[in-house]
Short mmCIF file of C-alpha atoms in Angstrom, two decimals:
data_model
loop_
_atom_site.label_atom_id
_atom_site.label_comp_id
_atom_site.label_asym_id
_atom_site.label_seq_id
_atom_site.Cartn_x
_atom_site.Cartn_y
_atom_site.Cartn_z
CA UNK A 29 -4.37 1.59 13.18
CA UNK A 30 -4.84 4.44 10.50
CA UNK A 31 -4.92 3.96 6.32
CA UNK A 32 -0.65 4.63 6.27
CA UNK A 33 0.04 1.82 9.26
CA UNK A 34 0.01 -1.34 7.56
CA UNK A 35 1.35 -4.33 9.41
CA UNK A 36 0.33 -7.18 7.66
CA UNK A 37 3.11 -10.27 8.59
CA UNK A 38 3.66 -13.89 9.23
CA UNK A 39 2.84 -13.11 13.17
CA UNK A 40 0.51 -10.07 13.73
CA UNK A 41 -0.97 -7.10 12.01
CA UNK A 42 0.00 -4.91 14.86
CA UNK A 43 -0.07 -0.90 13.61
CA UNK A 44 3.68 0.23 13.56
CA UNK A 45 5.18 3.85 15.13
CA UNK A 46 5.61 5.06 11.65
CA UNK A 47 3.88 4.76 8.87
CA UNK A 48 5.00 1.97 6.81
CA UNK A 49 8.15 1.88 5.36
CA UNK A 50 8.87 5.62 6.57
CA UNK A 51 11.71 6.23 9.74
CA UNK A 52 11.58 10.10 9.91
CA UNK A 53 9.04 11.56 7.97
CA UNK A 54 9.17 15.71 8.89
CA UNK A 55 7.19 19.02 7.10
CA UNK A 56 8.45 20.19 4.47
CA UNK A 57 10.56 23.76 4.50
CA UNK A 58 12.39 26.19 2.87
CA UNK A 59 14.90 26.33 5.79
CA UNK A 60 15.60 23.30 7.04
CA UNK A 61 15.77 21.23 3.61
CA UNK A 62 17.90 23.69 1.76
CA UNK A 63 20.77 22.55 -0.67
CA UNK A 64 18.43 18.57 -0.02
CA UNK A 65 17.23 17.17 -3.63
CA UNK A 66 15.66 14.29 -4.61
CA UNK A 67 17.28 11.07 -6.53
CA UNK A 68 15.16 10.42 -9.55
CA UNK A 69 12.99 6.52 -8.45
CA UNK A 70 15.03 4.00 -10.61
CA UNK A 71 15.52 1.43 -7.66
CA UNK A 72 13.14 0.40 -5.28
CA UNK A 73 15.64 -1.32 -2.66
CA UNK A 74 14.27 1.02 0.01
CA UNK A 75 11.04 -1.34 0.16
CA UNK A 76 12.89 -4.91 -0.23
CA UNK A 77 11.89 -5.64 3.28
CA UNK A 78 8.09 -4.57 3.26
CA UNK A 79 5.69 -7.46 2.35
CA UNK A 80 2.31 -5.10 2.50
CA UNK A 81 1.60 -1.73 1.81
CA UNK A 82 -2.34 0.30 1.61
CA UNK A 83 -3.75 0.95 -1.46
CA UNK A 84 -6.72 2.75 -2.66
CA UNK A 85 -9.92 1.24 -5.02
CA UNK A 86 -8.47 3.15 -8.07
CA UNK A 87 -5.62 0.50 -7.43
CA UNK A 88 -8.20 -2.61 -7.62
CA UNK A 89 -8.31 -3.09 -11.30
CA UNK A 90 -3.95 -3.12 -11.23
CA UNK A 91 -3.57 -5.25 -8.42
CA UNK A 92 -5.85 -7.60 -8.96
CA UNK A 93 -3.01 -9.48 -11.59
CA UNK A 94 -0.14 -9.51 -9.27
CA UNK A 95 -0.87 -8.94 -5.73
CA UNK A 96 -3.42 -10.24 -3.11
CA UNK A 97 -6.23 -7.87 -2.03
CA UNK A 98 -7.32 -8.17 1.56
CA UNK A 99 -8.20 -5.73 4.74
CA UNK A 100 -6.43 -5.45 7.43
CA UNK A 101 -7.68 -7.09 10.93
CA UNK A 102 -8.26 -4.30 13.03
CA UNK A 103 -10.14 -1.29 12.36
CA UNK A 104 -10.40 0.67 10.31
CA UNK A 105 -10.75 -1.23 7.51
CA UNK A 106 -8.23 -0.48 4.51
CA UNK A 107 -7.43 -2.47 1.65
CA UNK A 108 -3.60 -3.74 2.13
CA UNK A 109 -1.54 -5.45 -1.25
CA UNK A 110 0.14 -8.82 0.10
CA UNK A 111 3.80 -8.66 -2.09
CA UNK A 112 5.42 -11.39 0.09
CA UNK A 113 4.69 -14.36 2.59
CA UNK A 114 7.08 -13.77 5.09
CA UNK A 115 7.22 -9.88 7.28
CA UNK A 116 10.89 -9.18 5.70
CA UNK A 117 10.22 -10.30 2.24
CA UNK A 118 9.05 -8.39 -0.91
CA UNK A 119 9.46 -11.06 -3.39
CA UNK A 120 8.78 -8.50 -6.42
CA UNK A 121 11.95 -6.46 -5.52
CA UNK A 122 15.45 -7.74 -6.96
CA UNK A 123 18.49 -8.48 -5.29
CA UNK A 124 19.33 -4.67 -7.10
CA UNK A 125 16.58 -3.27 -6.39
CA UNK A 126 14.76 -3.21 -9.44
CA UNK A 127 10.97 -3.82 -8.94
CA UNK A 128 10.12 -7.04 -11.33
CA UNK A 129 9.21 -5.96 -14.72
CA UNK A 130 5.78 -6.13 -15.59
CA UNK A 131 3.98 -5.71 -12.24
CA UNK A 132 2.05 -3.15 -11.30
CA UNK A 133 4.34 -0.68 -8.78
CA UNK A 134 1.38 0.39 -6.15
CA UNK A 135 0.71 4.20 -5.46
CA UNK A 136 2.12 3.93 -1.75
CA UNK A 137 5.53 2.93 -2.64
CA UNK A 138 5.54 5.39 -6.20
CA UNK A 139 4.70 7.77 -3.27
CA UNK A 140 7.74 7.81 -0.91
CA UNK A 141 9.59 9.45 0.22
CA UNK A 142 6.57 11.79 -0.03
CA UNK A 143 3.63 12.04 2.20
CA UNK A 144 0.49 13.72 4.27
CA UNK A 145 -0.21 13.36 8.14
CA UNK A 146 -1.35 15.58 10.51
CA UNK A 147 0.34 18.06 13.00
CA UNK A 148 0.66 17.64 16.38
CA UNK A 149 -2.66 20.37 17.48
CA UNK A 150 -3.73 20.91 13.96
CA UNK A 151 -6.40 19.71 11.84
CA UNK A 152 -4.93 19.78 8.48
CA UNK A 153 -2.55 17.55 6.08
CA UNK A 154 1.10 18.38 5.59
CA UNK A 155 3.17 17.31 3.38
CA UNK A 156 6.37 15.57 4.99
CA UNK A 157 9.50 13.93 3.67
CA UNK A 158 10.75 11.17 5.21
CA UNK A 159 14.18 12.98 6.24
CA UNK A 160 15.95 8.98 6.51
CA UNK A 161 15.34 8.14 3.02
CA UNK A 162 18.28 7.09 0.83
CA UNK A 163 16.41 8.92 -2.27
CA UNK A 164 17.73 12.55 -0.78
CA UNK A 165 20.95 13.70 -1.25
CA UNK A 166 22.84 16.83 -0.41
CA UNK A 167 23.33 18.68 -3.88
CA UNK A 168 21.51 20.62 -6.47
CA UNK A 169 20.70 18.46 -8.95
CA UNK A 170 16.78 17.88 -8.12
CA UNK A 171 16.40 20.32 -5.52
CA UNK A 172 13.26 20.43 -2.91
CA UNK A 173 13.31 24.12 -3.15
CA UNK A 174 14.85 26.92 -5.39
CA UNK A 175 15.56 30.48 -4.28
CA UNK A 176 13.69 29.78 -0.64
CA UNK A 177 9.98 28.30 -3.16
CA UNK A 178 8.69 24.84 -3.41
CA UNK A 179 10.21 23.32 -6.97
CA UNK A 180 9.00 21.21 -9.43
CA UNK A 181 9.92 18.74 -7.71
CA UNK A 182 7.68 18.89 -4.35
CA UNK A 183 4.90 20.40 -7.10
CA UNK A 184 4.93 17.19 -8.45
CA UNK A 185 5.31 15.49 -5.22
CA UNK A 186 2.07 17.33 -3.61
CA UNK A 187 -0.23 17.08 -6.56
CA UNK A 188 0.72 13.28 -6.40
CA UNK A 189 -0.24 13.29 -2.61
CA UNK A 190 -3.57 15.07 -2.87
CA UNK A 191 -4.39 12.75 -5.74
CA UNK A 192 -3.43 9.41 -3.39
CA UNK A 193 -5.41 11.04 -0.63
CA UNK A 194 -8.57 12.54 -2.34
CA UNK A 195 -8.49 8.31 -3.88
CA UNK A 196 -7.58 7.04 -0.22
CA UNK A 197 -10.88 9.31 1.09
CA UNK A 198 -13.25 7.53 -1.59
CA UNK A 199 -11.49 3.81 -0.49
CA UNK A 200 -12.83 4.77 3.04
CA UNK A 201 -16.52 4.62 2.43
CA UNK A 202 -15.49 1.28 0.59
CA UNK A 203 -14.50 0.15 4.03
CA UNK A 204 -17.35 1.48 5.54
CA UNK A 205 -19.40 0.07 3.76
CA UNK A 206 -18.23 -3.45 3.75
CA UNK A 207 -18.59 -2.61 7.88
CA UNK A 208 -21.77 -0.96 7.75
CA UNK A 209 -22.98 -5.05 6.11
CA UNK A 210 -20.47 -6.87 8.02
CA UNK A 211 -19.18 -9.17 5.45
CA UNK A 212 -15.73 -9.17 6.09
CA UNK A 213 -14.31 -12.27 7.74
CA UNK A 214 -10.98 -13.55 9.30
CA UNK A 215 -8.67 -15.13 7.25
CA UNK A 216 -4.67 -16.53 7.23
CA UNK A 217 -2.68 -17.97 3.88
CA UNK A 218 -0.99 -21.14 4.33
CA UNK A 219 1.37 -23.46 2.09
CA UNK A 220 3.49 -25.68 2.55
CA UNK A 221 6.57 -25.38 -0.54
CA UNK A 222 8.91 -27.72 -1.77
CA UNK A 223 11.22 -27.99 0.96
CA UNK A 224 9.12 -28.78 3.12
CA UNK A 225 8.69 -24.93 5.16
CA UNK A 226 5.30 -24.30 6.05
CA UNK A 227 4.34 -20.57 5.17
CA UNK A 228 1.25 -18.44 6.69
CA UNK A 229 0.38 -15.06 6.98
CA UNK A 230 -2.56 -12.89 8.49
CA UNK A 231 -4.46 -12.53 10.12
CA UNK A 232 -6.18 -10.25 7.37
CA UNK A 233 -9.66 -9.90 6.90
CA UNK A 234 -11.25 -11.19 2.93
CA UNK A 235 -15.21 -10.47 1.87
CA UNK A 236 -17.41 -13.53 2.96
CA UNK A 237 -18.77 -14.48 -0.73
CA UNK A 238 -22.10 -15.83 0.51
CA UNK A 239 -22.59 -13.05 2.99
CA UNK A 240 -21.91 -10.45 -0.05
CA UNK A 241 -24.29 -13.06 -2.26
CA UNK A 242 -27.19 -11.72 0.31
CA UNK A 243 -27.23 -8.37 0.18
CA UNK A 244 -30.04 -6.86 -0.18
CA UNK A 245 -31.16 -6.03 -4.11
CA UNK A 246 -31.11 -2.17 -3.10
CA UNK A 247 -27.72 -2.29 -1.91
CA UNK A 248 -26.35 -4.47 -4.30
CA UNK A 249 -27.52 -1.51 -6.80
CA UNK A 250 -26.13 1.02 -4.69
CA UNK A 251 -23.30 -0.35 -4.66
CA UNK A 252 -23.09 -1.31 -8.63
CA UNK A 253 -24.58 2.67 -8.74
CA UNK A 254 -21.28 3.55 -6.60
CA UNK A 255 -18.49 1.64 -8.41
CA UNK A 256 -17.96 -1.20 -5.63
CA UNK A 257 -19.30 -3.88 -7.33
CA UNK A 258 -15.57 -3.95 -9.09
CA UNK A 259 -13.68 -3.57 -6.23
CA UNK A 260 -15.34 -6.42 -4.63
CA UNK A 261 -14.72 -8.92 -7.62
CA UNK A 262 -11.09 -7.65 -8.14
CA UNK A 263 -10.60 -8.41 -4.54
CA UNK A 264 -12.24 -11.85 -4.60
CA UNK A 265 -10.28 -12.39 -7.80
CA UNK A 266 -7.05 -11.65 -6.18
CA UNK A 267 -6.95 -14.00 -3.82
CA UNK A 268 -5.56 -17.02 -6.04
CA UNK A 269 -2.71 -14.75 -6.15
CA UNK A 270 -1.36 -16.30 -2.84
CA UNK A 271 -0.03 -19.22 -4.23
CA UNK A 272 1.60 -17.08 -6.85
CA UNK A 273 3.47 -15.95 -3.96
CA UNK A 274 3.69 -19.24 -2.44
CA UNK A 275 4.81 -19.93 -5.76
CA UNK A 276 7.53 -17.36 -5.56
CA UNK A 277 9.18 -17.86 -2.57
CA UNK A 278 10.12 -21.65 -3.66
CA UNK A 279 12.11 -20.61 -6.60
CA UNK A 280 13.47 -18.13 -4.66
CA UNK A 281 14.24 -21.43 -1.60
CA UNK A 282 15.51 -23.32 -5.12
CA UNK A 283 18.15 -20.76 -6.15
CA UNK A 284 19.05 -20.17 -9.86
CA UNK A 285 18.55 -23.31 -11.93
#
């Protein structure tokens, strides 16, 4: 499972064939993508049926206020933001495709439809675009290429994806530390809403607070120096948001009051 391939659902967490959200990512090419433009992202319907996506360490302080932060049950360890209690429901995308007002939008979603991917037989990353994305249109409003050269749209995407990748690399180091010190434990989230329906999501991993508090002093100081203590505390605090997700499911099930 790569950092771009979580599949946290009610039933399993096996990796899908492609990065979540992406149906047909292809390397950007001036000839192949001539005449294609990118719509301004004002609608998030493309993420309405995705209940979790990968996240990076720099997002923990923002994510913790609205969503649970967990870790994938399989290696490599990847932090994941949970946005729904059902495998096909994002509780933060409205029926009109708008993101819930005032709620943080994960960087993974803001990056779409672009992504860095390794090409077969190559040891470098290529900037790709999901050719089946509804954000791509056949006009010249916001072209991907102009006179055969990358446009400002592509330049911005390249910068954003490069920053995302850099934060991902730093997050991998944190995840490796969690693994080496064996402080992650398996868990699930289970709630029963007012209709009697039982909600269960997982499996996933969380930090065992007892094991974390037993870390050697030198390890604790090293984690403080690297800014990892804040990530641990953000993660632990975020877990209370599972109750918020269950409440949102309950509210949606009851319908308009």
